[in-house]
């Protein structure tokens, strides 16, 4: 048995991206539907222009948290019992720009479930007692979160990188003491009822059932003004947040970047992967696998529409913080000065292509990919360009991209510990 | 219904193949029947440290991850108190790369000093990140030894003491491998768009020559029946009082496991459950309350945990908690609620079965329990549960003398 030679590897060169069917509600909100013929599992996702940037993080998160807290006809417990009857689950996610509500259920009862939930969402009454409770509970949860160095460093990074913009506003426990119910109701009226940006559906319904479901959302609208003030000059430099007794330091290093329409975007994604976005990345190899300073380190490009930024994130032993900064800088400078070897580049290319293949595997994954391009007003040509860039990018282009967009002097460095 | 084809090699390796013609990906999942419960009390954390070393190069291949990434794949692993599970996901056409890598590390490791030194340090940082430098992070390090007096569940997978990791020696690591890492102690599951014969041939090719060994007998000290209420209060630098009630429950293979699992869904139900309605909504004692089970192979724990709201006391929470638990012991769960629990399980199962990796992992795990087909029989077991089963289970579990309680109080500064 010849074990020291690797079996031949085949490169993924083509991936078929499947488009969902597009329907629209009466008011023109797009409803995308992807068939899932082999399973009973169904998901409906509602995307609202109701992120934290439109008011403040507390208002946005509390409104999202109370969407199924009651109507004039039903209490929260009654709503949840009815959902349970149909085997339904509901969750919500909030980011700076959007509020995402997800309904999960079974194909056999999804029409009933969606009718029920749409009705509760449209008639949400934000009961005062549920609001009071949620504010207190959220306040306590935030206090717990603020004991973590990862959270402290992330908050300070966000607050400083986006200083002077709605993206840079963070919440504090005392903010939860000063919330008026009317602000929640107003936010709901202005960002949910008339803020529905998109509906996506993965399941197995007939055309008739689908168009009926689309009709359920005819009374929702999308009229939110999403024009944002421009971002001030980006901030760099170092900030430290003291946390007594911490054994590790939370570290964030990053800068503002550009959005998906910038010509260097795809190249930057390759650079980011090489530097810190997979297990074999330069940062993981150096800081974890060579030095053992951390359980994990990674770099990311944020998925916002605006205020897209690059960030390196890790928690390292206190005694390793200084050298982690030195080594991180060295790794970035190496990317900017030494061309990547053919062996490493071909590995990264193959790896990335395999990951995209995986992210297109199955209707739920495929809908995720579609959603991420659609929200940027792009289509699958964007993913095809991404594939082409990965297949053809040269060592020189990588070096140039790193030079142009990862200048250490422009980095904002936050440590908490 | 999850279909599979099962066979065994002469060296003892059990293999499950699950065909999925719709996916371009393949999963290779390797479950080793070894976990933290198999460690010696003076060398805890070894199973998990060892999981890290499995990525540090094998006898013929210096680097595990590089070749897999070059084939477009990724890999990870986890260690529990019962098992160590490794998985690779990669484009199906490169399946053989994963089999080459996995079979070589089952054959033997590189055992490089550099790898041991680095992973020792990485695991120490993991210990800090997950257990020591988080609010409430060390609760389970303290709660386990209180709940288990003799069974090795008394330590967490990370180990009972960081010094065990600091002092780990190469010869000890090597003997851990010798004892637990061999084909007879593993279940290999492959999933993807392949044919039975093709998988049989490939597995024979890559794993056939790995020497078999007699599976070491597992002789674990059995935990005696708990007969007294146990309690401890920790003072920590935390913002809110937290509580943990850990009740002993039956082992994974028993019927009682399923009863306890379903009971925990009912007790821990958000928004409509009795605990939520009484302690969180009506009395405003807690800002968080959960119920869940640790589904251990041997006798496990049914846990109720939460955090107090400011201005309330452990005493008033405890009174209300036992009142609610008493209701579960005396009153039958309403039939509507039972149907709801089963409906939600049906949805959860449909979503779990969406993922190729999930299916592969679960097939391995059910084979470890005795029969991979258990994955297809579980829903029947749950569907047959009635309210009397749940009430009896509540009566068995929710007893003071079956309970270990941990309170965490903020340090007085």
mmCIF file of N, CA and C in Angstrom, chain A residues 1 3 5-7 9-12 36 39 42 76-77 80-81 84-85 87 89 104 106 108 130 133 136-137 140-141 143-144 147-149 246-248 278-280 288-290 292-295 315 317 319-320 343 346-347 350-351 354-355 357-358 361 364, chain B residues 23-25 52 60-61 65-66 69-74 89 91 93-94 96-97 100 103-104 107 114 118-119 121-122 125-126 128-130 132-136 205-206 209 237 239 271-272 276 280-281 284 287-288 309-310 340 343-344 346-348 350-351 354:
data_model
loop_
_atom_site.group_PDB
_atom_site.id
_atom_site.type_symbol
_atom_site.label_atom_id
_atom_site.label_comp_id
_atom_site.label_asym_id
_atom_site.label_seq_id
_atom_site.Cartn_x
_atom_site.Cartn_y
_atom_site.Cartn_z
ATOM 1 N N UNK A 1 0.844 -1.206 0.000
ATOM 2 C CA UNK A 1 0.000 0.000 0.000
ATOM 3 C C UNK A 1 0.878 1.254 0.000
ATOM 4 N N UNK A 3 1.267 4.694 0.852
ATOM 5 C CA UNK A 3 0.530 5.659 1.655
ATOM 6 C C UNK A 3 1.139 7.058 1.659
ATOM 7 N N UNK A 5 1.978 8.911 -0.920
ATOM 8 C CA UNK A 5 1.550 9.783 -2.021
ATOM 9 C C UNK A 5 0.056 10.043 -1.991
ATOM 10 N N UNK A 6 -0.281 11.291 -2.152
ATOM 11 C CA UNK A 6 -1.692 11.660 -2.125
ATOM 12 C C UNK A 6 -2.413 11.173 -3.369
ATOM 13 N N UNK A 7 -3.648 10.707 -3.236
ATOM 14 C CA UNK A 7 -4.443 10.389 -4.431
ATOM 15 C C UNK A 7 -4.608 11.642 -5.299
ATOM 16 N N UNK A 9 -6.114 14.688 -7.152
ATOM 17 C CA UNK A 9 -7.206 15.571 -6.752
ATOM 18 C C UNK A 9 -7.835 16.209 -7.980
ATOM 19 N N UNK A 10 -9.159 16.239 -8.011
ATOM 20 C CA UNK A 10 -9.842 16.929 -9.106
ATOM 21 C C UNK A 10 -10.350 18.285 -8.630
ATOM 22 N N UNK A 11 -10.132 19.278 -9.472
ATOM 23 C CA UNK A 11 -10.526 20.636 -9.113
ATOM 24 C C UNK A 11 -11.975 20.884 -9.544
ATOM 25 N N UNK A 12 -12.728 21.552 -8.672
ATOM 26 C CA UNK A 12 -14.086 21.960 -9.033
ATOM 27 C C UNK A 12 -13.984 23.173 -9.951
ATOM 28 N N UNK A 36 -38.081 22.132 -2.667
ATOM 29 C CA UNK A 36 -37.341 21.172 -1.847
ATOM 30 C C UNK A 36 -38.091 19.847 -1.884
ATOM 31 N N UNK A 39 -37.965 16.612 0.887
ATOM 32 C CA UNK A 39 -38.057 16.718 2.340
ATOM 33 C C UNK A 39 -39.334 17.415 2.767
ATOM 34 N N UNK A 42 -39.506 22.974 5.775
ATOM 35 C CA UNK A 42 -39.871 24.202 5.076
ATOM 36 C C UNK A 42 -39.413 25.415 5.877
ATOM 37 N N UNK A 76 -49.365 36.122 24.115
ATOM 38 C CA UNK A 76 -48.142 35.483 23.623
ATOM 39 C C UNK A 76 -48.228 33.958 23.778
ATOM 40 N N UNK A 77 -48.710 33.512 24.926
ATOM 41 C CA UNK A 77 -48.777 32.063 25.160
ATOM 42 C C UNK A 77 -49.739 31.400 24.166
ATOM 43 N N UNK A 80 -48.057 31.062 20.803
ATOM 44 C CA UNK A 80 -47.041 30.003 20.768
ATOM 45 C C UNK A 80 -47.657 28.611 20.844
ATOM 46 N N UNK A 81 -48.753 28.485 21.559
ATOM 47 C CA UNK A 81 -49.453 27.192 21.565
ATOM 48 C C UNK A 81 -49.962 26.843 20.167
ATOM 49 N N UNK A 84 -47.131 25.761 18.064
ATOM 50 C CA UNK A 84 -46.724 24.403 18.447
ATOM 51 C C UNK A 84 -47.677 23.361 17.863
ATOM 52 N N UNK A 85 -48.976 23.703 17.850
ATOM 53 C CA UNK A 85 -49.958 22.777 17.268
ATOM 54 C C UNK A 85 -49.565 22.379 15.849
ATOM 55 N N UNK A 87 -46.500 22.426 14.701
ATOM 56 C CA UNK A 87 -45.095 22.024 14.634
ATOM 57 C C UNK A 87 -44.194 23.140 14.148
ATOM 58 N N UNK A 89 -41.706 26.560 14.301
ATOM 59 C CA UNK A 89 -40.687 27.266 15.070
ATOM 60 C C UNK A 89 -40.527 28.657 14.482
ATOM 61 N N UNK A 104 -40.106 28.174 10.614
ATOM 62 C CA UNK A 104 -39.731 26.814 10.222
ATOM 63 C C UNK A 104 -40.919 25.896 10.464
ATOM 64 N N UNK A 106 -43.380 22.248 8.731
ATOM 65 C CA UNK A 106 -43.503 21.078 7.869
ATOM 66 C C UNK A 106 -44.359 21.434 6.662
ATOM 67 N N UNK A 108 -46.688 19.920 5.292
ATOM 68 C CA UNK A 108 -48.114 19.594 5.452
ATOM 69 C C UNK A 108 -48.914 20.726 6.099
ATOM 70 N N UNK A 130 -45.327 42.683 28.607
ATOM 71 C CA UNK A 130 -44.271 41.916 27.922
ATOM 72 C C UNK A 130 -43.068 42.809 27.651
ATOM 73 N N UNK A 133 -41.047 43.329 30.895
ATOM 74 C CA UNK A 133 -40.276 42.124 31.213
ATOM 75 C C UNK A 133 -39.076 41.961 30.294
ATOM 76 N N UNK A 136 -36.177 44.295 31.113
ATOM 77 C CA UNK A 136 -35.399 43.877 32.295
ATOM 78 C C UNK A 136 -34.534 42.666 31.982
ATOM 79 N N UNK A 137 -35.112 41.695 31.268
ATOM 80 C CA UNK A 137 -34.365 40.467 30.972
ATOM 81 C C UNK A 137 -33.181 40.761 30.056
ATOM 82 N N UNK A 140 -30.276 42.386 31.918
ATOM 83 C CA UNK A 140 -29.459 41.434 32.668
ATOM 84 C C UNK A 140 -28.569 40.609 31.739
ATOM 85 N N UNK A 141 -29.095 40.236 30.604
ATOM 86 C CA UNK A 141 -28.296 39.448 29.665
ATOM 87 C C UNK A 141 -27.112 40.258 29.146
ATOM 88 N N UNK A 143 -25.580 42.599 30.752
ATOM 89 C CA UNK A 143 -24.569 42.673 31.822
ATOM 90 C C UNK A 143 -23.680 41.428 31.806
ATOM 91 N N UNK A 144 -24.275 40.273 31.566
ATOM 92 C CA UNK A 144 -23.484 39.035 31.509
ATOM 93 C C UNK A 144 -22.547 39.075 30.302
ATOM 94 N N UNK A 147 -19.228 40.852 30.471
ATOM 95 C CA UNK A 147 -18.124 40.264 31.229
ATOM 96 C C UNK A 147 -17.145 39.529 30.322
ATOM 97 N N UNK A 148 -17.450 39.411 29.054
ATOM 98 C CA UNK A 148 -16.605 38.632 28.144
ATOM 99 C C UNK A 148 -15.656 39.557 27.377
ATOM 100 N N UNK A 149 -14.396 39.200 27.346
ATOM 101 C CA UNK A 149 -13.427 40.063 26.647
ATOM 102 C C UNK A 149 -13.692 40.085 25.143
ATOM 103 N N UNK A 246 -8.843 39.364 33.961
ATOM 104 C CA UNK A 246 -9.022 38.547 32.748
ATOM 105 C C UNK A 246 -7.761 37.733 32.468
ATOM 106 N N UNK A 247 -7.963 36.478 32.071
ATOM 107 C CA UNK A 247 -6.823 35.605 31.752
ATOM 108 C C UNK A 247 -6.429 35.728 30.293
ATOM 109 N N UNK A 248 -7.391 36.160 29.477
ATOM 110 C CA UNK A 248 -7.118 36.316 28.051
ATOM 111 C C UNK A 248 -7.455 37.738 27.629
ATOM 112 N N UNK A 278 -9.444 30.344 6.976
ATOM 113 C CA UNK A 278 -9.625 28.887 6.993
ATOM 114 C C UNK A 278 -8.607 28.272 7.939
ATOM 115 N N UNK A 279 -8.777 27.000 8.228
ATOM 116 C CA UNK A 279 -7.952 26.383 9.265
ATOM 117 C C UNK A 279 -6.461 26.453 8.929
ATOM 118 N N UNK A 280 -6.123 26.386 7.643
ATOM 119 C CA UNK A 280 -4.706 26.419 7.258
ATOM 120 C C UNK A 280 -4.188 27.815 6.960
ATOM 121 N N UNK A 288 -1.765 29.999 16.100
ATOM 122 C CA UNK A 288 -2.234 28.806 16.816
ATOM 123 C C UNK A 288 -1.293 27.614 16.608
ATOM 124 N N UNK A 289 -1.120 27.204 15.359
ATOM 125 C CA UNK A 289 -0.452 25.920 15.129
ATOM 126 C C UNK A 289 1.060 25.958 15.330
ATOM 127 N N UNK A 290 1.671 27.151 15.227
ATOM 128 C CA UNK A 290 3.104 27.214 15.532
ATOM 129 C C UNK A 290 3.333 27.672 16.969
ATOM 130 N N UNK A 292 0.876 28.413 19.484
ATOM 131 C CA UNK A 292 -0.034 27.961 20.543
ATOM 132 C C UNK A 292 -0.549 29.081 21.430
ATOM 133 N N UNK A 293 -0.665 30.307 20.878
ATOM 134 C CA UNK A 293 -1.109 31.440 21.698
ATOM 135 C C UNK A 293 -2.619 31.472 21.912
ATOM 136 N N UNK A 294 -3.362 30.756 21.076
ATOM 137 C CA UNK A 294 -4.814 30.922 21.084
ATOM 138 C C UNK A 294 -5.519 29.630 20.697
ATOM 139 N N UNK A 295 -6.825 29.566 21.031
ATOM 140 C CA UNK A 295 -7.646 28.450 20.563
ATOM 141 C C UNK A 295 -8.062 28.689 19.114
ATOM 142 N N UNK A 315 -8.994 35.608 20.760
ATOM 143 C CA UNK A 315 -8.730 35.737 22.190
ATOM 144 C C UNK A 315 -7.412 35.017 22.454
ATOM 145 N N UNK A 317 -3.938 34.359 25.233
ATOM 146 C CA UNK A 317 -3.419 34.456 26.589
ATOM 147 C C UNK A 317 -2.794 35.836 26.783
ATOM 148 N N UNK A 319 -0.279 36.939 28.282
ATOM 149 C CA UNK A 319 1.170 37.051 28.096
ATOM 150 C C UNK A 319 1.572 36.990 26.619
ATOM 151 N N UNK A 320 0.618 36.608 25.758
ATOM 152 C CA UNK A 320 0.951 36.472 24.336
ATOM 153 C C UNK A 320 0.453 37.651 23.499
ATOM 154 N N UNK A 343 2.277 26.303 -4.616
ATOM 155 C CA UNK A 343 1.643 25.231 -3.840
ATOM 156 C C UNK A 343 0.548 25.796 -2.941
ATOM 157 N N UNK A 346 -2.447 27.164 -5.072
ATOM 158 C CA UNK A 346 -3.340 26.154 -5.641
ATOM 159 C C UNK A 346 -4.176 25.505 -4.541
ATOM 160 N N UNK A 347 -3.586 25.358 -3.363
ATOM 161 C CA UNK A 347 -4.360 24.815 -2.243
ATOM 162 C C UNK A 347 -5.546 25.730 -1.923
ATOM 163 N N UNK A 350 -8.278 25.575 -4.637
ATOM 164 C CA UNK A 350 -9.089 24.355 -4.553
ATOM 165 C C UNK A 350 -10.005 24.373 -3.342
ATOM 166 N N UNK A 351 -9.450 24.849 -2.231
ATOM 167 C CA UNK A 351 -10.223 24.913 -1.004
ATOM 168 C C UNK A 351 -11.458 25.810 -1.197
ATOM 169 N N UNK A 354 -14.107 24.285 -3.415
ATOM 170 C CA UNK A 354 -14.818 23.229 -2.681
ATOM 171 C C UNK A 354 -15.830 23.822 -1.700
ATOM 172 N N UNK A 355 -15.453 24.933 -1.068
ATOM 173 C CA UNK A 355 -16.361 25.554 -0.102
ATOM 174 C C UNK A 355 -17.584 26.155 -0.797
ATOM 175 N N UNK A 357 -18.818 25.077 -3.616
ATOM 176 C CA UNK A 357 -19.635 23.913 -4.002
ATOM 177 C C UNK A 357 -20.507 23.469 -2.829
ATOM 178 N N UNK A 358 -19.905 23.432 -1.637
ATOM 179 C CA UNK A 358 -20.649 23.023 -0.447
ATOM 180 C C UNK A 358 -21.745 24.034 -0.113
ATOM 181 N N UNK A 361 -24.945 23.416 -1.902
ATOM 182 C CA UNK A 361 -25.448 22.041 -1.829
ATOM 183 C C UNK A 361 -26.796 21.977 -1.117
ATOM 184 N N UNK A 364 -31.726 24.665 0.821
ATOM 185 C CA UNK A 364 -31.563 25.694 1.862
ATOM 186 C C UNK A 364 -30.262 26.460 1.659
ATOM 187 N N UNK B 23 -26.386 15.066 -3.869
ATOM 188 C CA UNK B 23 -25.349 15.995 -3.412
ATOM 189 C C UNK B 23 -24.040 15.823 -4.178
ATOM 190 N N UNK B 24 -23.332 16.932 -4.438
ATOM 191 C CA UNK B 24 -21.997 16.825 -5.027
ATOM 192 C C UNK B 24 -20.908 16.623 -3.970
ATOM 193 N N UNK B 25 -21.318 16.624 -2.684
ATOM 194 C CA UNK B 25 -20.335 16.526 -1.611
ATOM 195 C C UNK B 25 -20.285 15.101 -1.051
ATOM 196 N N UNK B 52 -6.860 16.845 19.408
ATOM 197 C CA UNK B 52 -6.037 17.885 18.771
ATOM 198 C C UNK B 52 -4.825 17.266 18.062
ATOM 199 N N UNK B 60 2.536 8.337 7.787
ATOM 200 C CA UNK B 60 3.074 8.527 6.434
ATOM 201 C C UNK B 60 2.803 9.902 5.840
ATOM 202 N N UNK B 61 2.002 10.720 6.524
ATOM 203 C CA UNK B 61 1.579 12.000 5.954
ATOM 204 C C UNK B 61 1.837 13.102 6.984
ATOM 205 N N UNK B 65 -4.415 18.581 7.473
ATOM 206 C CA UNK B 65 -5.373 19.521 6.892
ATOM 207 C C UNK B 65 -5.010 19.978 5.489
ATOM 208 N N UNK B 66 -3.713 20.196 5.234
ATOM 209 C CA UNK B 66 -3.295 20.714 3.940
ATOM 210 C C UNK B 66 -3.831 19.896 2.767
ATOM 211 N N UNK B 69 -7.604 20.274 2.382
ATOM 212 C CA UNK B 69 -7.974 21.580 1.834
ATOM 213 C C UNK B 69 -7.662 21.632 0.340
ATOM 214 N N UNK B 70 -6.546 21.049 -0.032
ATOM 215 C CA UNK B 70 -6.173 21.010 -1.452
ATOM 216 C C UNK B 70 -7.214 20.243 -2.269
ATOM 217 N N UNK B 71 -7.906 19.332 -1.609
ATOM 218 C CA UNK B 71 -8.971 18.588 -2.283
ATOM 219 C C UNK B 71 -10.319 19.294 -2.164
ATOM 220 N N UNK B 72 -10.304 20.533 -1.643
ATOM 221 C CA UNK B 72 -11.540 21.314 -1.542
ATOM 222 C C UNK B 72 -12.357 21.001 -0.297
ATOM 223 N N UNK B 73 -11.737 20.352 0.662
ATOM 224 C CA UNK B 73 -12.500 19.903 1.823
ATOM 225 C C UNK B 73 -12.159 20.627 3.107
ATOM 226 N N UNK B 74 -12.939 20.350 4.129
ATOM 227 C CA UNK B 74 -12.617 20.844 5.464
ATOM 228 C C UNK B 74 -12.927 19.761 6.472
ATOM 229 N N UNK B 89 -15.652 16.960 5.185
ATOM 230 C CA UNK B 89 -16.633 17.242 4.134
ATOM 231 C C UNK B 89 -15.841 17.721 2.925
ATOM 232 N N UNK B 91 -15.633 17.677 -1.817
ATOM 233 C CA UNK B 91 -16.308 17.305 -3.060
ATOM 234 C C UNK B 91 -16.217 15.791 -3.270
ATOM 235 N N UNK B 93 -15.934 13.830 -5.683
ATOM 236 C CA UNK B 93 -14.937 13.243 -6.587
ATOM 237 C C UNK B 93 -13.572 13.116 -5.928
ATOM 238 N N UNK B 94 -13.372 13.794 -4.795
ATOM 239 C CA UNK B 94 -12.100 13.661 -4.085
ATOM 240 C C UNK B 94 -12.210 12.807 -2.818
ATOM 241 N N UNK B 96 -11.436 9.935 -2.118
ATOM 242 C CA UNK B 96 -10.288 9.100 -1.771
ATOM 243 C C UNK B 96 -9.240 9.852 -0.950
ATOM 244 N N UNK B 97 -9.155 11.171 -1.157
ATOM 245 C CA UNK B 97 -8.205 11.953 -0.352
ATOM 246 C C UNK B 97 -8.540 11.814 1.133
ATOM 247 N N UNK B 100 -7.653 8.293 2.371
ATOM 248 C CA UNK B 100 -6.190 8.195 2.502
ATOM 249 C C UNK B 100 -5.738 8.823 3.824
ATOM 250 N N UNK B 103 -7.414 6.960 7.021
ATOM 251 C CA UNK B 103 -6.893 5.612 7.286
ATOM 252 C C UNK B 103 -5.462 5.690 7.801
ATOM 253 N N UNK B 104 -4.696 6.678 7.320
ATOM 254 C CA UNK B 104 -3.304 6.765 7.799
ATOM 255 C C UNK B 104 -3.249 7.173 9.264
ATOM 256 N N UNK B 107 -4.026 4.240 11.302
ATOM 257 C CA UNK B 107 -2.874 3.321 11.333
ATOM 258 C C UNK B 107 -1.891 3.741 12.414
ATOM 259 N N UNK B 114 6.888 18.646 18.526
ATOM 260 C CA UNK B 114 6.396 19.994 18.232
ATOM 261 C C UNK B 114 4.866 20.035 18.316
ATOM 262 N N UNK B 118 2.735 22.348 20.925
ATOM 263 C CA UNK B 118 1.801 23.367 20.455
ATOM 264 C C UNK B 118 0.391 23.080 20.932
ATOM 265 N N UNK B 119 -0.058 21.848 20.761
ATOM 266 C CA UNK B 119 -1.448 21.545 21.110
ATOM 267 C C UNK B 119 -1.683 21.607 22.612
ATOM 268 N N UNK B 121 -0.378 23.845 24.460
ATOM 269 C CA UNK B 121 -0.601 25.270 24.665
ATOM 270 C C UNK B 121 -1.971 25.714 24.134
ATOM 271 N N UNK B 122 -2.348 25.204 22.958
ATOM 272 C CA UNK B 122 -3.655 25.553 22.385
ATOM 273 C C UNK B 122 -4.781 25.115 23.331
ATOM 274 N N UNK B 125 -5.121 27.360 26.258
ATOM 275 C CA UNK B 125 -5.853 28.576 25.884
ATOM 276 C C UNK B 125 -7.354 28.280 25.722
ATOM 277 N N UNK B 126 -7.668 27.107 25.200
ATOM 278 C CA UNK B 126 -9.080 26.719 25.081
ATOM 279 C C UNK B 126 -9.714 26.615 26.470
ATOM 280 N N UNK B 128 -8.839 28.259 29.098
ATOM 281 C CA UNK B 128 -9.081 29.622 29.577
ATOM 282 C C UNK B 128 -10.286 30.243 28.865
ATOM 283 N N UNK B 129 -10.316 30.095 27.541
ATOM 284 C CA UNK B 129 -11.352 30.786 26.758
ATOM 285 C C UNK B 129 -12.739 30.266 27.090
ATOM 286 N N UNK B 130 -12.865 28.969 27.280
ATOM 287 C CA UNK B 130 -14.202 28.414 27.449
ATOM 288 C C UNK B 130 -14.620 28.218 28.886
ATOM 289 N N UNK B 132 -12.486 29.306 32.010
ATOM 290 C CA UNK B 132 -11.982 30.146 33.096
ATOM 291 C C UNK B 132 -12.227 31.632 32.863
ATOM 292 N N UNK B 133 -12.264 32.052 31.620
ATOM 293 C CA UNK B 133 -12.358 33.482 31.328
ATOM 294 C C UNK B 133 -13.750 33.872 30.829
ATOM 295 N N UNK B 134 -14.764 33.103 31.233
ATOM 296 C CA UNK B 134 -16.155 33.400 30.874
ATOM 297 C C UNK B 134 -16.958 33.501 32.158
ATOM 298 N N UNK B 135 -17.915 34.394 32.205
ATOM 299 C CA UNK B 135 -18.794 34.371 33.386
ATOM 300 C C UNK B 135 -19.513 33.021 33.449
ATOM 301 N N UNK B 136 -19.522 32.398 34.613
ATOM 302 C CA UNK B 136 -20.140 31.081 34.865
ATOM 303 C C UNK B 136 -19.417 29.947 34.122
ATOM 304 N N UNK B 205 -9.449 -1.091 0.349
ATOM 305 C CA UNK B 205 -8.151 -0.631 -0.148
ATOM 306 C C UNK B 205 -7.406 0.186 0.899
ATOM 307 N N UNK B 206 -8.078 1.116 1.541
ATOM 308 C CA UNK B 206 -7.369 2.031 2.437
ATOM 309 C C UNK B 206 -7.303 1.546 3.878
ATOM 310 N N UNK B 209 -5.565 -3.071 5.476
ATOM 311 C CA UNK B 209 -4.303 -3.567 6.041
ATOM 312 C C UNK B 209 -3.970 -2.983 7.413
ATOM 313 N N UNK B 237 -16.892 36.275 40.167
ATOM 314 C CA UNK B 237 -17.029 37.634 39.657
ATOM 315 C C UNK B 237 -18.050 37.640 38.523
ATOM 316 N N UNK B 239 -22.215 38.987 37.228
ATOM 317 C CA UNK B 239 -23.194 40.042 37.489
ATOM 318 C C UNK B 239 -24.489 39.572 38.143
ATOM 319 N N UNK B 271 -41.918 30.406 26.657
ATOM 320 C CA UNK B 271 -43.182 31.139 26.466
ATOM 321 C C UNK B 271 -44.436 30.452 27.003
ATOM 322 N N UNK B 272 -44.539 29.131 26.912
ATOM 323 C CA UNK B 272 -45.779 28.471 27.313
ATOM 324 C C UNK B 272 -45.572 27.406 28.389
ATOM 325 N N UNK B 276 -41.527 28.570 32.864
ATOM 326 C CA UNK B 276 -41.447 29.906 32.279
ATOM 327 C C UNK B 276 -42.578 30.778 32.814
ATOM 328 N N UNK B 280 -40.733 33.008 35.504
ATOM 329 C CA UNK B 280 -40.255 34.156 34.738
ATOM 330 C C UNK B 280 -41.365 35.181 34.537
ATOM 331 N N UNK B 281 -42.537 34.705 34.184
ATOM 332 C CA UNK B 281 -43.581 35.649 33.813
ATOM 333 C C UNK B 281 -44.421 36.115 35.005
ATOM 334 N N UNK B 284 -41.772 36.869 38.339
ATOM 335 C CA UNK B 284 -40.618 37.702 37.982
ATOM 336 C C UNK B 284 -39.422 37.433 38.900
ATOM 337 N N UNK B 287 -34.502 35.918 35.062
ATOM 338 C CA UNK B 287 -34.520 36.490 33.714
ATOM 339 C C UNK B 287 -34.203 35.431 32.669
ATOM 340 N N UNK B 288 -33.953 34.234 33.164
ATOM 341 C CA UNK B 288 -33.609 33.157 32.245
ATOM 342 C C UNK B 288 -33.851 31.847 32.968
ATOM 343 N N UNK B 309 -33.351 37.519 38.670
ATOM 344 C CA UNK B 309 -33.477 38.956 38.446
ATOM 345 C C UNK B 309 -32.971 39.683 39.689
ATOM 346 N N UNK B 310 -32.493 40.914 39.540
ATOM 347 C CA UNK B 310 -32.025 41.666 40.705
ATOM 348 C C UNK B 310 -33.155 41.814 41.726
ATOM 349 N N UNK B 340 -48.375 18.599 20.840
ATOM 350 C CA UNK B 340 -47.481 19.696 20.415
ATOM 351 C C UNK B 340 -46.014 19.273 20.480
ATOM 352 N N UNK B 343 -45.294 17.072 17.557
ATOM 353 C CA UNK B 343 -45.263 17.826 16.298
ATOM 354 C C UNK B 343 -43.932 18.553 16.139
ATOM 355 N N UNK B 344 -43.480 19.184 17.232
ATOM 356 C CA UNK B 344 -42.234 19.945 17.149
ATOM 357 C C UNK B 344 -41.039 19.019 16.910
ATOM 358 N N UNK B 346 -41.161 16.367 15.203
ATOM 359 C CA UNK B 346 -41.224 15.972 13.788
ATOM 360 C C UNK B 346 -40.543 17.037 12.918
ATOM 361 N N UNK B 347 -40.834 18.298 13.214
ATOM 362 C CA UNK B 347 -40.183 19.373 12.455
ATOM 363 C C UNK B 347 -38.667 19.358 12.688
ATOM 364 N N UNK B 348 -38.268 19.246 13.945
ATOM 365 C CA UNK B 348 -36.823 19.232 14.242
ATOM 366 C C UNK B 348 -36.125 18.122 13.485
ATOM 367 N N UNK B 350 -37.058 16.684 10.675
ATOM 368 C CA UNK B 350 -36.994 16.989 9.240
ATOM 369 C C UNK B 350 -35.824 17.924 8.942
ATOM 370 N N UNK B 351 -35.579 18.887 9.826
ATOM 371 C CA UNK B 351 -34.455 19.806 9.583
ATOM 372 C C UNK B 351 -33.117 19.125 9.832
ATOM 373 N N UNK B 354 -31.866 17.218 6.940
ATOM 374 C CA UNK B 354 -31.468 17.975 5.759
ATOM 375 C C UNK B 354 -29.976 17.852 5.487
#
